[in-house]
Amino acid sequence: MSSESVRDQAADVAPRARATARAGRPAKSAPTIYDVAELAGVNPSTVSRALSQPGRINIKTEERIHAAAKTLNYRLNPMARALPTGRTSTLGLLLADITNPMIFGIVRGAEHAAAEQGYTLVIAESQESGEREASTAERIQPSVDGLILGTTRLSDTQIQQLAAHKPLVLINRDVDGVPSVLPDVTPGIDGALAHLESLGHRSIAYLSGPANSWMSGTRWASVLQQAVARGMNVVEIGPNIPTLDGGRAALTRVLASGVTAVVAYNDLMAIGLLRAAAEEGISVPERFSLVGFDDIFGSDFTTPALTTIRTPLARAGARAVRRALALVGGNIEVASSTDDDEKIETELVIRQSTGPAAH
């Protein structure tokens, strides 16, 4: 073997030996892409392509790079990956109240859809505060490829301003010029009022949610329209906070209204109202029938089990992610389309909290 070949081999082995030795002892700092390149014997740019764009280089080289990254316990920083591509492979999901069980379905559906496309969700909560939501959205917006606002409390103008700077999709909210995912509340409410009418109810109350909740207003408008069409008396009680305490606090007003049935903005409020009635010795559905909304986990654990209007929340979360990614990819037509293969329709689930009207 020539002296030049020996020198070449030594030059190739030395960096690998140094990188291997570095991998075998406690590191003073996190490994970098240059360490991976040194151990694999390739350029840093080749490492970047192998880790962020699989299939773009020779398969054996790619396998060697992945092995080196594993040896060094190296993880590709999404912010670093964004430098050449302009993308971080992350989406921001902002929620009004992460403790509300109805959020679970949205998050599960969104997470599955994001993972299918190699994306990660960054989840944040506003605690029902529009001010907090606005500041959170502005803070995370530069670090994600797109935003999804679920149960947002922002004004139309604030939403449009956010959408002007980054791809944005709404869940349960309709704003001009911003793609949204809106469950169709009509089938579920129609089923609920038909069910109550068949039980002899002629006077009902809608227990509304927050004053700035677009979805609460939409549900109330549908209840009002369909109740009037059926010749039923209807009253709105609210606004209320959309929690167990909100439902509990509404009991006095429900009793004072004289209605025989209540449709609540969400299941949490319905359960709160149910608990308050039980504490006062008031029997449901003997005194008044009760219908919730969303069919959250645990809505059938109550006594009596809650009749509710089911919303396909996981489907809504998944669709929101798909539309956000379409926006990220520049496909405005797909992101804004309302012609979906599967309609997000609500449906009534009858349990034991509804019964014949009291006379």
Coordinates of C-alpha atoms in Angstrom, one line a residue, residues 3-349:
S3 CA 2.2 6.0 1.7
E4 CA -0.5 8.3 0.2
S5 CA -3.2 5.6 0.7
V6 CA -2.1 5.1 4.3
R7 CA -2.3 8.9 4.9
D8 CA -5.8 9.0 3.3
Q9 CA -7.1 6.1 5.5
A10 CA -5.6 7.8 8.6
A11 CA -7.3 11.0 7.7
D12 CA -10.6 9.2 7.3
V13 CA -10.3 7.2 10.5
A14 CA -9.1 9.9 12.7
P15 CA -12.3 12.0 12.6
R16 CA -14.4 8.9 13.2
A17 CA -12.3 7.9 16.1
R18 CA -12.6 11.3 17.7
A19 CA -16.4 11.3 17.2
T20 CA -16.7 7.8 18.5
A21 CA -14.7 8.7 21.6
R22 CA -16.9 11.7 22.1
A23 CA -20.0 9.5 21.9
G24 CA -18.5 7.2 24.6
R25 CA -17.9 9.8 27.3
P26 CA -20.3 12.3 29.0
A27 CA -20.9 15.2 26.6
K28 CA -20.4 18.7 27.8
S29 CA -22.9 19.9 25.2
A30 CA -25.5 18.4 22.9
P31 CA -24.1 16.8 19.7
T32 CA -24.4 18.8 16.5
I33 CA -24.9 18.0 12.9
Y34 CA -21.2 18.5 12.4
D35 CA -20.5 15.7 14.9
V36 CA -22.8 13.4 13.0
A37 CA -21.1 14.4 9.7
E38 CA -17.7 13.7 11.2
L39 CA -18.7 10.3 12.5
A40 CA -20.4 9.3 9.3
G41 CA -17.7 10.6 7.1
V42 CA -19.9 12.9 5.0
N43 CA -20.6 16.6 4.7
P44 CA -23.1 18.3 7.1
S45 CA -25.4 19.1 4.2
T46 CA -25.6 15.4 3.4
V47 CA -26.6 14.8 7.0
S48 CA -29.3 17.5 6.8
R49 CA -30.8 15.9 3.7
A50 CA -30.7 12.4 5.1
L51 CA -32.5 13.4 8.3
S52 CA -35.0 15.9 7.0
Q53 CA -35.7 14.5 3.5
P54 CA -35.4 10.7 3.6
G55 CA -34.8 9.1 0.2
R56 CA -32.9 11.9 -1.3
I57 CA -29.5 10.3 -1.0
N58 CA -27.8 6.9 -1.4
I59 CA -29.5 4.4 0.9
K60 CA -26.3 3.0 2.3
T61 CA -25.1 6.6 3.1
E62 CA -28.4 7.4 4.7
E63 CA -28.2 4.3 6.9
R64 CA -24.7 5.2 7.9
I65 CA -25.9 8.7 8.9
H66 CA -28.8 7.4 10.9
A67 CA -26.5 5.0 12.7
A68 CA -24.1 7.8 13.5
A69 CA -27.0 10.0 14.7
K70 CA -28.2 7.2 17.0
T71 CA -24.7 6.6 18.3
L72 CA -24.4 10.3 19.3
N73 CA -28.0 10.5 20.5
Y74 CA -28.5 13.3 18.0
R75 CA -32.0 14.8 17.4
L76 CA -32.6 17.1 14.5
N77 CA -33.7 20.5 15.8
P78 CA -36.9 21.5 14.0
M79 CA -35.8 25.2 14.1
A80 CA -32.6 24.2 12.4
R81 CA -34.5 22.2 9.8
A82 CA -36.7 25.3 9.1
L83 CA -33.7 27.3 8.0
P84 CA -33.3 25.7 4.5
T85 CA -37.0 24.8 4.1
G86 CA -38.8 27.6 5.8
R87 CA -40.9 25.0 7.7
T88 CA -40.8 23.5 11.2
S89 CA -43.2 20.5 10.7
T90 CA -45.2 21.8 13.6
L91 CA -48.7 23.2 14.0
G92 CA -50.0 25.2 16.9
L93 CA -53.4 24.2 18.4
L94 CA -54.9 26.8 20.7
L95 CA -57.8 25.8 23.0
A96 CA -60.0 27.8 25.3
D97 CA -60.1 25.2 28.1
I98 CA -57.9 22.2 28.0
T99 CA -59.7 20.7 31.0
N100 CA -63.0 20.5 29.1
P101 CA -63.5 16.8 28.1
M102 CA -64.9 17.9 24.7
I103 CA -61.3 19.0 23.9
F104 CA -60.0 15.5 24.1
G105 CA -61.7 14.4 20.9
I106 CA -60.4 17.4 19.0
V107 CA -56.8 16.9 20.2
R108 CA -56.9 13.1 19.5
G109 CA -58.2 13.6 15.9
A110 CA -55.8 16.5 15.2
E111 CA -52.8 14.5 16.6
H112 CA -53.5 11.5 14.5
A113 CA -53.9 13.6 11.3
A114 CA -50.7 15.6 12.1
A115 CA -48.7 12.4 12.8
E116 CA -49.7 10.9 9.5
Q117 CA -48.0 13.8 7.7
G118 CA -44.9 13.8 10.0
Y119 CA -46.1 16.9 11.9
T120 CA -46.1 17.6 15.6
L121 CA -48.8 19.6 17.5
V122 CA -47.9 22.4 19.9
I123 CA -50.9 22.7 22.3
A124 CA -51.6 25.9 24.2
E125 CA -54.6 27.0 26.4
S126 CA -56.2 30.4 26.8
Q127 CA -58.3 29.6 29.9
E128 CA -61.3 31.2 28.3
S129 CA -59.4 34.5 28.0
G130 CA -59.4 36.3 24.6
E131 CA -56.5 38.5 25.8
R132 CA -54.4 35.5 26.8
E133 CA -55.3 33.7 23.6
A134 CA -54.1 36.7 21.5
S135 CA -50.8 36.9 23.3
T136 CA -50.2 33.2 23.1
A137 CA -51.0 33.1 19.4
E138 CA -48.6 35.9 18.7
R139 CA -45.9 34.2 20.7
I140 CA -46.0 30.8 19.1
Q141 CA -47.0 31.9 15.6
P142 CA -43.3 32.5 14.4
S143 CA -42.3 29.0 15.5
V144 CA -45.0 26.9 13.7
D145 CA -46.1 26.4 10.1
G146 CA -49.7 27.1 10.9
L147 CA -52.3 27.7 13.6
I148 CA -55.6 26.0 14.5
L149 CA -57.9 27.9 16.8
G150 CA -60.4 25.6 18.6
T151 CA -63.2 27.3 20.6
T152 CA -61.6 30.6 20.1
R153 CA -62.6 33.7 22.1
L154 CA -60.9 36.2 19.7
S155 CA -62.8 38.8 17.7
D156 CA -63.2 38.5 13.9
T157 CA -60.6 41.2 13.4
Q158 CA -58.0 39.6 15.6
I159 CA -58.5 36.3 13.8
Q160 CA -58.2 37.9 10.4
Q161 CA -55.0 39.7 11.5
L162 CA -53.5 36.4 12.6
A163 CA -54.5 34.7 9.4
A164 CA -52.8 37.4 7.4
H165 CA -49.4 36.4 8.8
K166 CA -49.6 32.6 9.0
P167 CA -51.9 29.8 7.7
L168 CA -54.8 29.5 10.1
V169 CA -57.9 27.3 10.4
L170 CA -60.8 27.6 12.8
I171 CA -62.8 25.0 14.6
N172 CA -66.4 25.9 15.7
R173 CA -66.1 29.4 14.4
D174 CA -67.0 31.1 11.1
V175 CA -65.0 34.2 10.0
D176 CA -65.0 35.7 6.5
G177 CA -61.9 34.8 4.6
V178 CA -60.6 32.2 7.1
P179 CA -61.0 28.4 6.5
S180 CA -63.0 26.7 9.2
V181 CA -64.4 23.4 10.3
L182 CA -68.0 23.7 11.4
P183 CA -70.1 20.7 12.6
D184 CA -73.7 20.9 11.3
V185 CA -75.8 21.4 14.5
T186 CA -79.1 21.2 12.7
P187 CA -79.6 17.4 12.6
G188 CA -78.7 17.0 16.3
I189 CA -80.9 19.8 17.5
D190 CA -83.8 18.7 15.2
G191 CA -83.5 15.2 16.7
A192 CA -83.5 16.7 20.3
L193 CA -86.6 18.9 19.8
A194 CA -88.5 16.1 18.0
H195 CA -87.7 13.8 20.9
L196 CA -88.8 16.4 23.5
E197 CA -92.0 17.1 21.5
S198 CA -92.8 13.4 21.4
L199 CA -92.6 13.4 25.2
G200 CA -95.1 16.2 25.5
H201 CA -92.8 19.1 26.1
R202 CA -94.1 22.5 24.9
S203 CA -91.8 24.9 26.8
I204 CA -88.0 24.6 26.7
A205 CA -85.0 26.6 27.8
Y206 CA -81.6 26.9 26.1
L207 CA -78.8 27.2 28.6
S208 CA -76.3 29.4 26.7
G209 CA -72.5 29.5 27.0
P210 CA -70.2 32.5 27.0
A211 CA -71.4 35.7 25.5
N212 CA -68.5 35.7 23.1
S213 CA -68.9 32.1 22.0
W214 CA -69.8 31.9 18.3
M215 CA -70.9 28.3 18.6
S216 CA -73.2 29.0 21.5
G217 CA -74.9 31.7 19.4
T218 CA -75.2 29.3 16.5
R219 CA -76.8 26.6 18.6
W220 CA -79.2 29.0 20.2
A221 CA -80.2 30.3 16.7
S222 CA -81.0 26.7 15.6
V223 CA -82.9 25.9 18.8
L224 CA -84.9 29.1 18.5
Q225 CA -85.8 28.5 14.8
Q226 CA -86.7 24.9 15.2
A227 CA -88.7 25.4 18.4
V228 CA -90.8 28.1 16.9
A229 CA -91.4 26.0 13.8
R230 CA -92.7 23.2 16.1
G231 CA -95.0 25.7 18.0
M232 CA -92.9 25.3 21.2
N233 CA -92.2 28.1 23.7
V234 CA -88.5 28.8 24.1
V235 CA -86.4 31.0 26.3
E236 CA -82.6 31.6 26.5
I237 CA -81.0 31.5 29.9
G238 CA -77.5 33.0 30.0
P239 CA -74.8 33.8 29.2
N240 CA -73.1 31.3 31.5
I241 CA -69.5 30.1 31.9
P242 CA -69.3 26.7 30.0
T243 CA -68.4 24.7 33.1
L244 CA -69.9 22.5 35.8
D245 CA -70.2 25.6 38.0
G246 CA -71.9 27.5 35.2
G247 CA -74.6 24.8 34.9
R248 CA -74.9 24.6 38.7
A249 CA -75.5 28.3 39.0
A250 CA -78.3 28.3 36.5
L251 CA -80.7 26.0 38.5
T252 CA -82.6 28.9 40.1
R253 CA -83.2 30.6 36.8
V254 CA -84.3 27.3 35.1
L255 CA -86.9 26.6 37.9
A256 CA -88.1 30.2 37.7
S257 CA -88.6 30.0 33.9
G258 CA -91.3 27.3 34.4
V259 CA -90.0 25.2 31.4
T260 CA -90.3 21.4 31.3
A261 CA -87.1 20.8 29.3
V262 CA -83.6 22.3 29.0
V263 CA -81.0 22.1 26.2
A264 CA -77.6 23.0 27.5
Y265 CA -74.8 24.6 25.5
N266 CA -72.5 21.7 26.5
D267 CA -72.4 18.5 28.6
L268 CA -70.4 20.1 31.4
M269 CA -73.1 22.7 32.0
A270 CA -75.8 20.0 31.8
I271 CA -74.0 17.8 34.3
G272 CA -73.5 20.8 36.6
L273 CA -77.3 21.6 36.4
L274 CA -78.0 17.9 37.0
R275 CA -75.9 17.9 40.2
A276 CA -77.4 21.1 41.5
A277 CA -80.9 19.6 41.0
A278 CA -79.9 16.4 42.9
E279 CA -78.5 18.4 45.8
E280 CA -81.9 20.2 46.1
G281 CA -83.9 17.0 45.9
I282 CA -85.2 17.8 42.4
S283 CA -85.7 14.8 40.2
V284 CA -84.6 14.7 36.6
P285 CA -86.4 14.0 34.3
E286 CA -89.5 14.1 36.5
R287 CA -89.2 17.9 37.1
F288 CA -87.6 18.8 33.9
S289 CA -85.9 16.9 31.1
L290 CA -82.3 17.7 30.2
V291 CA -80.3 17.5 27.0
G292 CA -76.5 18.2 26.8
F293 CA -74.3 18.8 23.8
D294 CA -71.1 17.1 22.5
D295 CA -71.4 13.6 24.2
I296 CA -68.1 14.0 26.1
F297 CA -66.4 11.1 27.9
G298 CA -68.4 10.5 31.1
S299 CA -71.7 11.9 30.0
D300 CA -73.2 8.5 30.4
F301 CA -71.7 8.1 33.9
T302 CA -74.2 10.5 35.5
T303 CA -77.4 9.5 37.3
P304 CA -79.5 9.7 35.3
A305 CA -77.3 9.1 32.2
L306 CA -77.3 12.3 30.1
T307 CA -79.2 12.5 26.9
T308 CA -77.0 14.6 24.6
I309 CA -76.3 15.8 21.0
R310 CA -73.1 14.0 19.8
T311 CA -70.6 16.0 17.9
P312 CA -67.8 14.1 15.9
L313 CA -65.0 16.0 17.6
A314 CA -62.2 13.8 16.5
R315 CA -63.3 14.2 12.9
A316 CA -63.3 18.0 13.3
G317 CA -59.8 18.0 14.7
A318 CA -58.4 15.8 11.9
R319 CA -60.1 17.9 9.2
A320 CA -58.7 21.1 10.7
V321 CA -55.2 19.7 10.5
R322 CA -55.7 18.6 6.9
R323 CA -56.9 22.1 5.9
A324 CA -54.1 23.8 7.8
L325 CA -51.5 21.6 6.0
A326 CA -53.2 22.4 2.7
L327 CA -52.7 26.1 3.5
V328 CA -49.1 25.5 4.4
G329 CA -48.7 23.8 1.0
G330 CA -50.3 26.8 -0.8
N331 CA -53.5 24.9 -1.7
I332 CA -56.1 27.5 -0.8
E333 CA -58.9 25.7 -2.7
V334 CA -58.6 22.5 -0.7
A335 CA -58.2 24.4 2.6
S336 CA -61.3 26.4 2.0
S337 CA -63.5 23.6 0.5
T338 CA -66.8 22.8 2.1
D339 CA -67.5 19.9 -0.2
D340 CA -66.1 17.1 2.1
D341 CA -66.6 13.4 1.6
E342 CA -67.9 13.1 5.2
K343 CA -70.2 15.7 6.7
I344 CA -69.6 16.6 10.3
E345 CA -73.2 16.1 11.4
T346 CA -74.5 16.0 14.9
E347 CA -76.9 13.4 16.2
L348 CA -79.0 12.8 19.2
V349 CA -78.0 10.2 21.8

